[in-house]
XYZ file of C-alpha atoms in Angstrom:
236
model
C -2.597 20.346 -2.405
C -5.569 18.149 -1.868
C -8.547 19.523 0.174
C -10.450 16.993 2.238
C -13.630 17.706 4.164
C -16.215 15.445 5.807
C -19.323 17.024 4.496
C -20.588 14.811 2.125
C -18.263 1.264 1.304
C -13.831 -25.351 -9.491
C -17.322 -25.353 -11.042
C -18.410 -23.467 -14.081
C -20.109 -20.013 -13.803
C -23.904 -19.867 -13.298
C -26.428 -17.159 -14.209
C -29.182 -16.653 -11.649
C -32.448 -14.761 -12.353
C -33.603 -12.870 -9.312
C -36.220 -10.078 -8.859
C -36.464 -9.358 -12.513
C -32.647 -9.005 -13.094
C -29.663 -11.244 -13.612
C -26.939 -11.579 -11.134
C -23.774 -13.671 -12.030
C -22.241 -15.810 -9.351
C -19.090 -17.763 -10.153
C -16.314 -19.490 -8.330
C -12.588 -18.598 -8.508
C -10.662 -21.480 -7.024
C -12.259 -23.348 -4.162
C -12.677 -20.599 -1.606
C -13.469 -17.447 -3.611
C -16.844 -16.590 -5.020
C -17.446 -13.582 -7.359
C -20.882 -11.912 -7.359
C -21.450 -9.589 -10.314
C -24.366 -7.150 -10.270
C -26.497 -6.965 -13.390
C -27.116 -3.962 -15.554
C -24.929 -0.975 -16.335
C -22.019 0.601 -14.614
C -24.110 2.728 -12.339
C -24.438 3.984 -8.777
C -27.586 1.895 -7.753
C -25.755 -1.296 -8.641
C -22.736 -0.276 -6.614
C -24.847 0.748 -3.612
C -26.373 -2.688 -3.666
C -22.926 -4.249 -3.748
C -21.935 -2.174 -0.683
C -25.094 -3.507 1.079
C -24.202 -7.125 0.217
C -20.712 -6.603 1.559
C -22.061 -5.236 4.821
C -24.321 -8.236 5.264
C -21.626 -10.817 4.513
C -19.018 -9.096 6.654
C -20.955 -10.282 9.753
C -20.447 -13.976 8.925
C -17.768 -15.892 10.781
C -17.073 -18.145 7.774
C -16.023 -15.240 5.602
C -12.357 -14.366 5.652
C -12.362 -11.212 3.521
C -14.526 -9.205 1.030
C -13.131 -7.308 -1.892
C -15.662 -4.882 -3.426
C -14.964 -4.083 -7.067
C -16.789 -2.046 -9.643
C -20.387 -3.479 -9.448
C -18.988 -6.766 -8.158
C -17.900 -8.406 -4.897
C -15.278 -11.076 -4.359
C -16.155 -13.241 -1.312
C -13.274 -15.327 0.235
C -14.343 -18.045 2.698
C -12.051 -19.179 5.501
C -12.435 -22.774 4.300
C -13.560 -24.400 1.104
C -17.363 -24.712 1.504
C -18.376 -28.372 1.942
C -21.788 -27.885 0.205
C -21.523 -26.025 -3.066
C -25.248 -25.761 -3.646
C -25.907 -24.417 -0.141
C -23.232 -21.774 -0.524
C -24.696 -20.829 -3.923
C -28.095 -20.477 -2.342
C -26.725 -18.438 0.575
C -25.139 -15.903 -1.734
C -28.214 -15.815 -3.870
C -30.430 -15.062 -0.910
C -27.981 -12.414 0.298
C -28.108 -10.666 -3.062
C -31.839 -10.774 -3.167
C -32.117 -9.164 0.215
C -29.473 -6.479 -0.434
C -30.889 -2.961 -0.468
C -29.013 0.045 -1.778
C -27.093 1.861 0.972
C -25.807 5.415 0.912
C -22.549 5.602 2.804
C -21.607 8.962 4.288
C -18.231 9.338 2.739
C -16.008 12.346 2.935
C -15.639 14.965 0.181
C -12.268 15.128 -1.492
C -11.508 18.245 -3.528
C -8.591 17.933 -5.943
C -7.017 21.045 -7.549
C -6.009 20.140 -11.087
C -3.721 21.767 -13.635
C -5.641 21.024 -16.864
C -3.656 20.823 -20.097
C 0.063 21.441 -20.056
C 2.931 19.033 -20.407
C 1.332 16.160 -18.530
C -1.996 16.279 -20.500
C -0.520 14.151 -23.281
C -3.866 12.774 -24.438
C -6.055 15.840 -24.192
C -5.981 16.247 -28.044
C -7.028 12.595 -28.456
C -9.946 13.026 -26.069
C -11.034 16.116 -28.098
C -10.816 14.229 -31.349
C -12.749 11.326 -30.071
C -15.543 13.432 -28.372
C -15.658 16.286 -30.922
C -15.316 18.771 -28.104
C -12.865 21.643 -27.697
C -10.165 21.418 -24.978
C -11.880 24.061 -22.879
C -15.205 22.244 -23.202
C -13.626 18.936 -22.121
C -12.065 20.685 -19.123
C -15.323 22.413 -18.281
C -17.366 19.336 -18.352
C -14.809 17.234 -16.442
C -14.372 19.796 -13.647
C -18.071 20.267 -13.289
C -18.695 16.602 -12.538
C -19.511 15.150 -9.206
C -17.810 11.818 -8.751
C -18.249 8.801 -6.427
C -15.514 6.417 -5.442
C -16.789 2.937 -6.382
C -13.823 0.879 -5.313
C -9.995 0.846 -4.907
C -7.808 -1.379 -7.003
C -5.281 -1.601 -9.929
C -2.663 0.074 -7.701
C -2.584 0.990 -3.990
C -4.922 3.869 -3.418
C -6.331 4.106 -6.968
C -10.024 4.996 -6.962
C -12.441 4.005 -9.773
C -14.708 7.068 -10.097
C -18.185 7.024 -11.314
C -19.893 10.294 -12.592
C -18.037 11.091 -15.771
C -20.119 13.077 -18.248
C -21.053 10.450 -20.914
C -19.938 12.850 -23.672
C -16.318 12.645 -22.342
C -16.130 8.807 -22.410
C -12.983 7.881 -24.333
C -11.623 4.392 -24.947
C -8.339 3.454 -23.260
C -5.352 3.690 -25.461
C -4.321 0.751 -27.503
C -0.663 1.518 -26.664
C -0.256 2.568 -22.962
C 2.064 5.352 -21.886
C 5.139 3.701 -20.252
C 5.896 6.301 -17.639
C 2.806 8.312 -16.701
C 3.414 10.316 -13.586
C 1.700 9.796 -10.280
C -1.075 12.369 -9.954
C -2.035 12.432 -13.628
C -5.746 13.018 -14.125
C -7.140 10.543 -16.630
C -10.133 9.346 -18.527
C -10.521 5.633 -19.214
C -13.714 4.622 -21.037
C -16.726 5.786 -18.926
C -14.567 6.408 -15.775
C -12.096 9.080 -14.604
C -9.347 8.772 -12.103
C -6.008 9.985 -10.766
C -2.948 7.746 -11.227
C -1.659 6.498 -7.952
C 1.840 5.369 -9.114
C 4.287 6.410 -11.778
C 4.441 3.745 -14.508
C 2.615 2.240 -17.498
C -0.950 3.549 -17.944
C -3.474 3.080 -20.726
C -5.869 5.807 -19.577
C -5.998 9.239 -21.326
C -4.034 12.001 -19.531
C -5.880 15.356 -19.418
C -4.302 17.092 -16.405
C -2.142 16.753 -13.334
C -2.743 17.030 -9.558
C -0.147 17.242 -6.764
C -1.349 14.645 -4.353
C -0.518 11.323 -2.626
C -3.208 8.752 -3.000
C -1.548 6.148 -0.845
C 0.868 6.623 2.139
C 1.660 3.271 3.882
C 2.825 5.236 6.990
C -0.393 7.030 7.489
C -3.107 5.931 9.884
C -5.405 5.550 6.862
C -3.020 4.810 3.959
C -5.461 5.394 1.115
C -6.764 8.919 0.645
C -9.926 7.548 -1.090
C -12.470 5.090 0.219
C -15.557 3.568 -1.404
C -18.464 5.927 -0.995
C -16.342 9.092 -0.953
C -17.220 11.972 -3.207
C -14.607 13.655 -5.466
C -14.617 17.073 -7.101
C -11.861 18.332 -9.465
C -11.096 22.031 -9.106
C -9.416 23.804 -12.074
C -6.359 25.329 -10.411
C -4.790 26.300 -13.747
C -5.591 25.758 -17.409
C -2.592 25.556 -19.861
C -3.726 25.440 -23.472
């Protein structure tokens, strides 16, 4: 069971220097422009991406916006006639973007750590040098923020993993990882949204549905939401 409360958003590439940092703006086809925040995979950069999306959403010439992990894909309704003017527009929007703090909901996810579905817990322990109980303790004590949705319907990319738990994705993915598997992939953690191939490291399992197309809000998670993992049971 998942507990949810509301207590707690072509030409070649160019690099632009702005306000002491570097933002990358590139075209993908004729109508899509990708804006990539500078710096590390961190919350301040993502909050600025959310701010940028809010600003551009008000424009009539923008068809859709797809926030990613510290990046934003902007799709215009028509191919911009003036490339340089569009580049300048996006540059100015980035420079003016200020970090926002969306009031997302808190999602608490009970997890069975270890057990038959935690097929990569030993590999995580070997990579980090931590015991299984210490991996579980550090993972469950984390406070996570949903940066974006992607990869599969409803899958949330979560920021906030203890750096000591970061483990590279597997060179050979699991071919049939179950929906609900709790995983670590690099510096991120997540919950698999669909059963199928998955290269992240499985450390536990949660009974939940991340995406229901029949629901009023099909995706359980949304950018800006907070996530906590609750140890329901530990099987070692």
